[in-house]
CSV table of C-alpha atoms in Angstrom, one decimal:
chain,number,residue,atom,x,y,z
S,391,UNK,CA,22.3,6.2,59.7
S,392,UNK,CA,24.9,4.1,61.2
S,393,UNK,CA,28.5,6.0,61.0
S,394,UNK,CA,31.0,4.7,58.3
S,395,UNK,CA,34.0,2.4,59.8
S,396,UNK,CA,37.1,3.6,59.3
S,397,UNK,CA,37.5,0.2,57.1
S,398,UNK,CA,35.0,1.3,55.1
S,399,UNK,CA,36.6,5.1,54.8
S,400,UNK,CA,39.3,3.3,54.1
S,401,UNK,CA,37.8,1.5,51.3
S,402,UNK,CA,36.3,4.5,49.6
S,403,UNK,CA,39.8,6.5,49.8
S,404,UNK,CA,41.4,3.7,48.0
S,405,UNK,CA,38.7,4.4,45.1
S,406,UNK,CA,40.6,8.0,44.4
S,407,UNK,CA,43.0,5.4,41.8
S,408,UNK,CA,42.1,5.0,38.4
S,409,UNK,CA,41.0,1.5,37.7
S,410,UNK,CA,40.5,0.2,41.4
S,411,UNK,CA,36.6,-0.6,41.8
S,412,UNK,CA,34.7,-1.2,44.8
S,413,UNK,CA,35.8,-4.8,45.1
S,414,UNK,CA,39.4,-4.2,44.3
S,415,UNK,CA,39.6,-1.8,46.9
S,416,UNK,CA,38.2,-4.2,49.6
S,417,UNK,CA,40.8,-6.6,48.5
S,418,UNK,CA,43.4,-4.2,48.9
S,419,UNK,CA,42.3,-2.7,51.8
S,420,UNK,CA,42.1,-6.2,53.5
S,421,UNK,CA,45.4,-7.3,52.7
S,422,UNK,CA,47.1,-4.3,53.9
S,423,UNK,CA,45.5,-4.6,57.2
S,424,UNK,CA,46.3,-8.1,57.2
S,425,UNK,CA,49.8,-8.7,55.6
S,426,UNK,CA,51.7,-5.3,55.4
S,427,UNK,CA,51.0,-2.2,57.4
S,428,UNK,CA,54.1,-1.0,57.3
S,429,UNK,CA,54.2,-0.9,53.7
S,430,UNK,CA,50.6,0.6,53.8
S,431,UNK,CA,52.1,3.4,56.4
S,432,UNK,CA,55.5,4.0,53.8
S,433,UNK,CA,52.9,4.4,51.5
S,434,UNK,CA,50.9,6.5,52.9
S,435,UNK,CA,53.8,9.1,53.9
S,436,UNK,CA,55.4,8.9,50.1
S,437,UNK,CA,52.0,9.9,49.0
S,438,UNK,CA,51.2,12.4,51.2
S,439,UNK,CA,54.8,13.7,50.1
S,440,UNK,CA,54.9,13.8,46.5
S,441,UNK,CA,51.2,15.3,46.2
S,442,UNK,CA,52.8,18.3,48.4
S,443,UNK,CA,55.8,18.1,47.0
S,444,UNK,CA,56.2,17.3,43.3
S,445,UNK,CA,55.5,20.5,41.0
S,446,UNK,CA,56.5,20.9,37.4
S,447,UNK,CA,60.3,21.3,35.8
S,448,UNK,CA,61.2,25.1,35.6
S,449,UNK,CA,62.7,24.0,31.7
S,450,UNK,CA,61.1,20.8,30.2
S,451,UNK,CA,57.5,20.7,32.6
S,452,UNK,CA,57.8,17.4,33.4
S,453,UNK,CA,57.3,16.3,37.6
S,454,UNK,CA,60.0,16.7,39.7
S,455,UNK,CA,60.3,18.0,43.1
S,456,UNK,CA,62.9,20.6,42.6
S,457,UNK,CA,63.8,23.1,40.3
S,458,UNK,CA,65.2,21.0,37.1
S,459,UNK,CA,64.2,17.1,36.9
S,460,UNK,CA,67.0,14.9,36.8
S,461,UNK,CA,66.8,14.7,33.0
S,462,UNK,CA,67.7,18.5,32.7
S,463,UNK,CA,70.3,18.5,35.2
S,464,UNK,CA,72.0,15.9,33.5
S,465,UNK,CA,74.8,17.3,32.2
S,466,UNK,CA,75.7,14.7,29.5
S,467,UNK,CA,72.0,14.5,27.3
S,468,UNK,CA,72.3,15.4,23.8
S,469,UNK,CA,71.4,19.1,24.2
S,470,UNK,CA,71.0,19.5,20.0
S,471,UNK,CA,67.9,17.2,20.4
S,472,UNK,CA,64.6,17.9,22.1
S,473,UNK,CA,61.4,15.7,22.0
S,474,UNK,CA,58.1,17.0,22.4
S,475,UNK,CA,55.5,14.3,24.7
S,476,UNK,CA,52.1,15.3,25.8
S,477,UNK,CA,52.6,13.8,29.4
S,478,UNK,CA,54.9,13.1,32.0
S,479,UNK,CA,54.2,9.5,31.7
S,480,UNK,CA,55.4,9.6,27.9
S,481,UNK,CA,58.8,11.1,28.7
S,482,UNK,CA,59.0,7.4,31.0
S,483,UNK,CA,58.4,5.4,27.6
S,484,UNK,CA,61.0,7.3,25.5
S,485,UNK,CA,63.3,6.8,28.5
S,486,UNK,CA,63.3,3.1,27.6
S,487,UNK,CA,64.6,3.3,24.3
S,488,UNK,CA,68.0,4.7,23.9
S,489,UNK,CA,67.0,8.4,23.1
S,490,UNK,CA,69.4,10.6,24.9
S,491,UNK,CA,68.8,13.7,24.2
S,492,UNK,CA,66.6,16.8,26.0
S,493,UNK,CA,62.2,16.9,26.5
S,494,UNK,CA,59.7,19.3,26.4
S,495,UNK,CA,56.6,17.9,28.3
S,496,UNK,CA,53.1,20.5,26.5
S,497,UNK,CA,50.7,19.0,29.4
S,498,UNK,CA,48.5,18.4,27.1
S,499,UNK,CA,47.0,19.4,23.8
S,500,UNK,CA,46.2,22.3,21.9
S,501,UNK,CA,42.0,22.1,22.2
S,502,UNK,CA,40.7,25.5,21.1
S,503,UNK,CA,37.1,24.2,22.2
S,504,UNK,CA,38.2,23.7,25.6
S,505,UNK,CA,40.0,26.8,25.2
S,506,UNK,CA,43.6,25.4,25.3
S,507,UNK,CA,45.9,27.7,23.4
S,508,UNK,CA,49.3,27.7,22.7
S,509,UNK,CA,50.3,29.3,26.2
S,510,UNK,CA,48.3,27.0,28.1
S,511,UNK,CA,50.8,24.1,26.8
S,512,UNK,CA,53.6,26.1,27.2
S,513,UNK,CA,54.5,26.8,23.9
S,514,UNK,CA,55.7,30.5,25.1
S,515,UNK,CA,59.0,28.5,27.0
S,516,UNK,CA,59.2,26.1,24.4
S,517,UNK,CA,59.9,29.4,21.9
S,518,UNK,CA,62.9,30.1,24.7
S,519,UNK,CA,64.5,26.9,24.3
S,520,UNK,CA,64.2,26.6,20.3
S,521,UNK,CA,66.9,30.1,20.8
S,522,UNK,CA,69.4,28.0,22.0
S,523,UNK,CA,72.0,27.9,19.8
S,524,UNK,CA,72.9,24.0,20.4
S,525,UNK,CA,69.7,22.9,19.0
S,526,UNK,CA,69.2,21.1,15.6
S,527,UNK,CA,66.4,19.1,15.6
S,528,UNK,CA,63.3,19.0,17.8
S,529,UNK,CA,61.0,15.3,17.3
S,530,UNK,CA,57.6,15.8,17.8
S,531,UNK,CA,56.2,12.8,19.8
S,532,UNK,CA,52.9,14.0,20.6
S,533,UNK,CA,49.8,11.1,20.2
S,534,UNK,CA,48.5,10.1,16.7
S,535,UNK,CA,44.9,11.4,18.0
S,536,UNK,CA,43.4,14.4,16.0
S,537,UNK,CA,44.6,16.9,18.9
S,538,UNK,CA,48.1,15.2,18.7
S,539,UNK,CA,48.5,15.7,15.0
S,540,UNK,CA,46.9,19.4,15.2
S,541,UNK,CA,49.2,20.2,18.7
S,542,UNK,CA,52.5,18.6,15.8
S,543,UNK,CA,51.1,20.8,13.0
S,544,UNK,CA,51.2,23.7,15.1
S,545,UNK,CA,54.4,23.2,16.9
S,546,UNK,CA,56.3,22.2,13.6
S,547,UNK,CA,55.7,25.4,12.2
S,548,UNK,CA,57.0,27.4,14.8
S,549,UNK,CA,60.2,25.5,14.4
S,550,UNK,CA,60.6,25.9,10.7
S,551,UNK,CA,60.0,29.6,11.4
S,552,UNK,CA,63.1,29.3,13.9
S,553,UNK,CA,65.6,27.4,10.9
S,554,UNK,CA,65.5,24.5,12.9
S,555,UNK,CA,64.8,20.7,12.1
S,556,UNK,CA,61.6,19.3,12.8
S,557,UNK,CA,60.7,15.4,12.7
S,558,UNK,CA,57.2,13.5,13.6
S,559,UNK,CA,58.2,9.6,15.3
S,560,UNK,CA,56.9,7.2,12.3
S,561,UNK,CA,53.3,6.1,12.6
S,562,UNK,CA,53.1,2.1,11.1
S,563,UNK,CA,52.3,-1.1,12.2
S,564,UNK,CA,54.1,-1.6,15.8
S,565,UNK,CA,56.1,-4.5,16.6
S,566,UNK,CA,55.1,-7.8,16.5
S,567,UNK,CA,51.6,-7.0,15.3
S,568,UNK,CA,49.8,-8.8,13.2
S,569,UNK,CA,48.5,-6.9,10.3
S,570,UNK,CA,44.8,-8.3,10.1
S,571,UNK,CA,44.5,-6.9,13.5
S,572,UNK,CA,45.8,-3.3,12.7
S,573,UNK,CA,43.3,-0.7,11.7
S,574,UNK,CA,43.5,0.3,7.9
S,575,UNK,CA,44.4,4.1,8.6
S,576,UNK,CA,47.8,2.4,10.5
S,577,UNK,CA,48.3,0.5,7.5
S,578,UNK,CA,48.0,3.5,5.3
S,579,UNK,CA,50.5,4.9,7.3
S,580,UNK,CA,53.2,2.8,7.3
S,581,UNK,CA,52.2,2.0,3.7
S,582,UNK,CA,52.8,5.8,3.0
S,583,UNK,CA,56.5,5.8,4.9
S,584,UNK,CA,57.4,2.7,3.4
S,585,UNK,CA,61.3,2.0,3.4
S,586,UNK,CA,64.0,0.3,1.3
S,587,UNK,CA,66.0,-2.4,2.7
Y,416,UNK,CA,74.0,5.3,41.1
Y,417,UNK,CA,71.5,8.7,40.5
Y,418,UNK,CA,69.3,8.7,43.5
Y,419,UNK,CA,65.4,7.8,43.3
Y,420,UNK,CA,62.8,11.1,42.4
Y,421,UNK,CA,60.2,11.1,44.5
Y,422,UNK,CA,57.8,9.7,41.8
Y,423,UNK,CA,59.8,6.9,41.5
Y,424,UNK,CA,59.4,6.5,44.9
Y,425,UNK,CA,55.7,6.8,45.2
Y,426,UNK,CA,55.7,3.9,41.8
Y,427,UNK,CA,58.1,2.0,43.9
Y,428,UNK,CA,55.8,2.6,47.3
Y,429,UNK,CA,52.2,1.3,45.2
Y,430,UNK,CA,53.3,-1.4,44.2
Y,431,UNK,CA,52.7,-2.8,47.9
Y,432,UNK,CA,49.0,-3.2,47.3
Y,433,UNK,CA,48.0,-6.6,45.9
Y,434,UNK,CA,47.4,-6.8,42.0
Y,435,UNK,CA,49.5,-3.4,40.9
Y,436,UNK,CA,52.0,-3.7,39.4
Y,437,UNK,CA,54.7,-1.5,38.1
Y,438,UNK,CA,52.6,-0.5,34.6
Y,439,UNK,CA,49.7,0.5,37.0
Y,440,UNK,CA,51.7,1.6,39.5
Y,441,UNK,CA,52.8,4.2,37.2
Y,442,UNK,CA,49.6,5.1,35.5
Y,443,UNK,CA,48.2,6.0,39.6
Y,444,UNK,CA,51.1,7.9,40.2
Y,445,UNK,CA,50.7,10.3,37.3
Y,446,UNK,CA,46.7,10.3,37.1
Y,447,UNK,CA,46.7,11.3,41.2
Y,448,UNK,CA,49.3,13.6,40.6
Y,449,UNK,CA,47.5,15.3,37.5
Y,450,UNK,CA,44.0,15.3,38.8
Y,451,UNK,CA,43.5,14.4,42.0
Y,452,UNK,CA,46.2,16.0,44.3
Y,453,UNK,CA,43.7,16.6,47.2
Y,454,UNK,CA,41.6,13.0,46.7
Y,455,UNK,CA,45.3,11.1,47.3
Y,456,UNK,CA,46.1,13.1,50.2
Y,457,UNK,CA,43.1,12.0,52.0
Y,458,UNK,CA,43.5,8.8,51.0
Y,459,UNK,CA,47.5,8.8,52.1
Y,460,UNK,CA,45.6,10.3,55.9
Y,461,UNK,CA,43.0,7.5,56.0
Y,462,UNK,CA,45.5,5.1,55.7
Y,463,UNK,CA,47.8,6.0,57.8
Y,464,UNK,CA,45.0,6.3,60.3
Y,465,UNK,CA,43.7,2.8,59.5
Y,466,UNK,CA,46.6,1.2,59.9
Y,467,UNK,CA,47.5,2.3,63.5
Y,468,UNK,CA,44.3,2.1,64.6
Y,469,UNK,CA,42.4,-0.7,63.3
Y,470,UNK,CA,42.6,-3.7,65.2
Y,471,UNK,CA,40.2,-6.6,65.9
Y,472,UNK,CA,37.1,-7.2,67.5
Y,473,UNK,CA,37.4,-8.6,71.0
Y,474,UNK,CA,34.1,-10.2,70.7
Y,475,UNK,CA,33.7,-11.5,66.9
Y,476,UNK,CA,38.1,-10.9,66.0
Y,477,UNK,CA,36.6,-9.1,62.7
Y,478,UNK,CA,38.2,-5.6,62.4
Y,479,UNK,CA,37.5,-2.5,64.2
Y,480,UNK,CA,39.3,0.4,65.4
Y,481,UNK,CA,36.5,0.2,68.4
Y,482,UNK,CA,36.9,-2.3,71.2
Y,483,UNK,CA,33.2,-4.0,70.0
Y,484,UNK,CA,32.7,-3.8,65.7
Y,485,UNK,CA,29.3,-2.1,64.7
Y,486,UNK,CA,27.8,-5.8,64.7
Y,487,UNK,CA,28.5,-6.7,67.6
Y,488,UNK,CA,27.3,-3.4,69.1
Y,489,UNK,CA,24.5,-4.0,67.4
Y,490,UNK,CA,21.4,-4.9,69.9
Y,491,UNK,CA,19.5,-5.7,67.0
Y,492,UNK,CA,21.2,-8.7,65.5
Y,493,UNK,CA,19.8,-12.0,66.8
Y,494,UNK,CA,21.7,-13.8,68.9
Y,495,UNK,CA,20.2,-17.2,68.5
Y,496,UNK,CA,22.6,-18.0,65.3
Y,497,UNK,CA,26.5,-17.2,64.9
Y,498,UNK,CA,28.1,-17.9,61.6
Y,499,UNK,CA,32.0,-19.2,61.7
Y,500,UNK,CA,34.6,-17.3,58.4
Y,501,UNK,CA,38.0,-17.3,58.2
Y,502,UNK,CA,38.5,-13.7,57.2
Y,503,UNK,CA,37.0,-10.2,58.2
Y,504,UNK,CA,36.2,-10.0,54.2
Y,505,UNK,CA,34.4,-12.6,54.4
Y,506,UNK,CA,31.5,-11.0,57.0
Y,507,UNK,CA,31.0,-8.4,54.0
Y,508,UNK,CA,30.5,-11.0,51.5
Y,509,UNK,CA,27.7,-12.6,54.2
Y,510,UNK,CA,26.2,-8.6,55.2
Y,511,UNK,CA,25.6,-8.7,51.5
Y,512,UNK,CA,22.8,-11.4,52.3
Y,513,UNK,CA,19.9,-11.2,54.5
Y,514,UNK,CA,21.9,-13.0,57.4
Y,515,UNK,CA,20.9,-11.0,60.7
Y,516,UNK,CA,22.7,-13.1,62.9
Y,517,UNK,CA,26.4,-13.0,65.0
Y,518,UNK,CA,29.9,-13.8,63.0
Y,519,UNK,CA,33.6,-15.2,64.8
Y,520,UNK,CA,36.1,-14.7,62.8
Y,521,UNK,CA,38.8,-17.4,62.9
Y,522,UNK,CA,41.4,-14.8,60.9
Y,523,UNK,CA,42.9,-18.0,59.6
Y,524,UNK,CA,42.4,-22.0,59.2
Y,525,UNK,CA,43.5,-24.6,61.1
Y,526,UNK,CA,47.1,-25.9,59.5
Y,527,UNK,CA,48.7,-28.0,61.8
Y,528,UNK,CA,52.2,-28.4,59.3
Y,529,UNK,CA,52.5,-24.4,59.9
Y,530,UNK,CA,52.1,-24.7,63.7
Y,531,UNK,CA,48.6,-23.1,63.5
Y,532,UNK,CA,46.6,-25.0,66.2
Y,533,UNK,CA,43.1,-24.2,67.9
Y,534,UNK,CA,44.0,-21.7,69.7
Y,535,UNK,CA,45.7,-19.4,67.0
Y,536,UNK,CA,42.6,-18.9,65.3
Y,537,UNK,CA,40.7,-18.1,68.5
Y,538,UNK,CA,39.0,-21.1,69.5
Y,539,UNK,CA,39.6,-20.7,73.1
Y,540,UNK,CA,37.8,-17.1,72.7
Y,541,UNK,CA,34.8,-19.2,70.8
Y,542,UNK,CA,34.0,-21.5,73.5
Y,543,UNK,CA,33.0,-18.9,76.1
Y,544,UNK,CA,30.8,-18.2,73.0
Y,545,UNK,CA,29.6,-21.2,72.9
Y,546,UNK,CA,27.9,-21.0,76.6
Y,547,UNK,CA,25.9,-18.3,75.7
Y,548,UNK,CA,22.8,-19.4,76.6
Y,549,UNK,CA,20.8,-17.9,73.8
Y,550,UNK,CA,22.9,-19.0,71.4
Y,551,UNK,CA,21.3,-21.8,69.5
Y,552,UNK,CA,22.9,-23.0,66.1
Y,553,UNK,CA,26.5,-22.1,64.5
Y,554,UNK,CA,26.9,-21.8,60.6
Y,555,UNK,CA,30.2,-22.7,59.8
Y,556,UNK,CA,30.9,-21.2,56.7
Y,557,UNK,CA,34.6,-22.2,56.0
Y,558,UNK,CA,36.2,-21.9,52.4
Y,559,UNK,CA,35.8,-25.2,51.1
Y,560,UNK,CA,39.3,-25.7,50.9
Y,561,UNK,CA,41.6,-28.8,52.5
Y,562,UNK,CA,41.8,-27.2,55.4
Y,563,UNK,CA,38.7,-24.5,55.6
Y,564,UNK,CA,37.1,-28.5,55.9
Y,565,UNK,CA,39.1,-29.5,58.2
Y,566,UNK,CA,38.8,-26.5,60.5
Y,567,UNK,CA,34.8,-26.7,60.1
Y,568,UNK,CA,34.8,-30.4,61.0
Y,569,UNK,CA,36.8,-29.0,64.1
Y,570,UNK,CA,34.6,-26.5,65.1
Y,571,UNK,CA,31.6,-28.8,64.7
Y,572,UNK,CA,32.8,-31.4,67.2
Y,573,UNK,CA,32.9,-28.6,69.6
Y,574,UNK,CA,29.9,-27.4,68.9
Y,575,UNK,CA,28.3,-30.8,69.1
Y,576,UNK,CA,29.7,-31.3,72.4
Y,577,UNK,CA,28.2,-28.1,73.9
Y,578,UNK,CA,24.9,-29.4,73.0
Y,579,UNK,CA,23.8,-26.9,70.3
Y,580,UNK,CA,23.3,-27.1,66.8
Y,581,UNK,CA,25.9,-27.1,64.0
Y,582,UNK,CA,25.4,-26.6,60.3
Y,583,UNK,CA,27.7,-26.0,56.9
Y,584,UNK,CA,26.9,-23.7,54.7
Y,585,UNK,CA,25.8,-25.7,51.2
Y,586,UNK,CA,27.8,-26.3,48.6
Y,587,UNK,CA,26.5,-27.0,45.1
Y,588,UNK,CA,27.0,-25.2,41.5
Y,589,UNK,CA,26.4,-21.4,41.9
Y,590,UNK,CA,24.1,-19.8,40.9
Y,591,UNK,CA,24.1,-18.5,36.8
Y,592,UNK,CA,27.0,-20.9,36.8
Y,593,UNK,CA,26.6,-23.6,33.4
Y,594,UNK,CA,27.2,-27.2,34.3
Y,595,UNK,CA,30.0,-27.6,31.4
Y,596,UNK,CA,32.1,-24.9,33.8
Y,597,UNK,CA,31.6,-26.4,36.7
Y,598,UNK,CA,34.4,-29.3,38.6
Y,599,UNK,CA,33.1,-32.7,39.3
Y,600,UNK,CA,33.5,-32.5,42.8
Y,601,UNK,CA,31.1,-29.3,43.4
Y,602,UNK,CA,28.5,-31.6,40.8
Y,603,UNK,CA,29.0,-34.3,42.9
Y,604,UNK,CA,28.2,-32.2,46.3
Y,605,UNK,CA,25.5,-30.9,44.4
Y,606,UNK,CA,23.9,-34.2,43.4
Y,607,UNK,CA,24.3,-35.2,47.2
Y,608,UNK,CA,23.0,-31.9,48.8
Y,609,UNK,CA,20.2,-32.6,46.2
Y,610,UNK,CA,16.2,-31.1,47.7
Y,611,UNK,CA,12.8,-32.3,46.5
Y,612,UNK,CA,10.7,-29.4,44.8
């Protein structure tokens, strides 16, 4: 067997991403080499940096590379509020509205099959942080999957228990959708939480 | 201005391969650092590696981080027949056939406007080539672009004044393609390049 060419080492590194195929990765690969090694070599170091680097937030679990992310060291969020995502990535998306209060990132999902458990998604700190006195209201955000809504149910009732608010994010037809393309048990939804106006 | 996390970095840094953009970017960024801390740090080695050490070809101009590619140290491949591309992707595209022969890789097309003349895509390096005695026919094999025709029509007055033989790859509706899809002009070549069965 003939040794692989670095090119084509190259090539089946690149495949680590999610979504990049064979082909995708020869494309890539080729226009690197050809158009911007230097941004291939910054690249390369930034990974190699964050992978080591980038643990989990000592209060909310999201990534960061130090102690507190930059969310909890922020001094001027809305400490009475605290919104509860799955992932990392969802804590990105609620950044883009104008929420401005605190997160608590689970890392997943309660899935007793799997034999995630309350602990496993960090419900133990979360129970610290419902303590603090400043808090009024905690949203759940989790997904609108069967996991999300059992990970919600569980999680609410720990805050009731602890006299403070809890809210689920509405479920309905999202924005600029049309309604022949929604599913019916969206419909139902936002059927269900219906508003005046 | 709050200074950039490291993630943000790393989304920032991804974005420099072709087709991702900041939506995918971001997806990567979390999936690697989620699942697959190890697989991106091997990729972030390889290409570091790559791109100080691959270079091209001195023979053929495709890339290698060897003086000689694998095909050209290849004793194996016959040397009667060398086929002409523009890029190094391109020879994989052509390995994917049964084409046994020799490649030169132009890395580029002629385009006089930009200043690219003969000797920028490594024509001067092709006719010592060219007086290989074994050597009897070149494939040009060219995109059929403007100037990928230009370049071939070039290369084959060259070749023709050497003495050997000079052919072009065909070009005709591909293969699977439906007619209704396919541009007058590549009918029309394909009415010309028309073969009796």
């Amino acid at each position: 067997m003939i040794e692989q060419t670095l090119l084509e080492q190259l090539v089946e590194a690149l495949r680590v991403m999610p979504g990049i195929g064979r082909k995708s990765a020869q494309r890539i690969a080729h226009q690197l080499l050809q158009r911007n090694r230097d941004g291939a070599k910054h690249l390369s170091r930034i990974m190699a940096d964050a992978m080591e680097r980038i643990g989990h937030c000592q209060r909310c679990r999201t990534y960061t590379e130090n102690k507190l992310c930059h969310l909890c060291e922020n001094t001027r969020r809305d400490d009475s509020t605290i919104c509860v995502v799955e992932n990392p990535s969802d804590v990105d998306s609620i950044e883009e509205t104008n929420y401005r209060g605190r997160y608590f990132v689970l890392l997943g999902h309660l899935s007793p099959l799997d034999g995630i458990g309350p602990d496993d998604i960090g419900l133990n700190e979360f129970k610290l942080l419902l303590d603090n006195e400043d808090l009024k209201e905690v949203i759940l955000a989790t997904s609108s999957t069967v996991e999300g809504e059992a990970t919600a149910h569980f999680i609410s009732e720990m805050v009731k228990a602890s006299g403070k608010e809890v809210t689920r994010i509405a479920h309905g037809v999202p924005m600029g959708g049309e309604l022949e393309y929604v599913n019916s048990l969206t419909i139902a939804h936002a059927l269900d939480g219906r508003k005046a106006i």
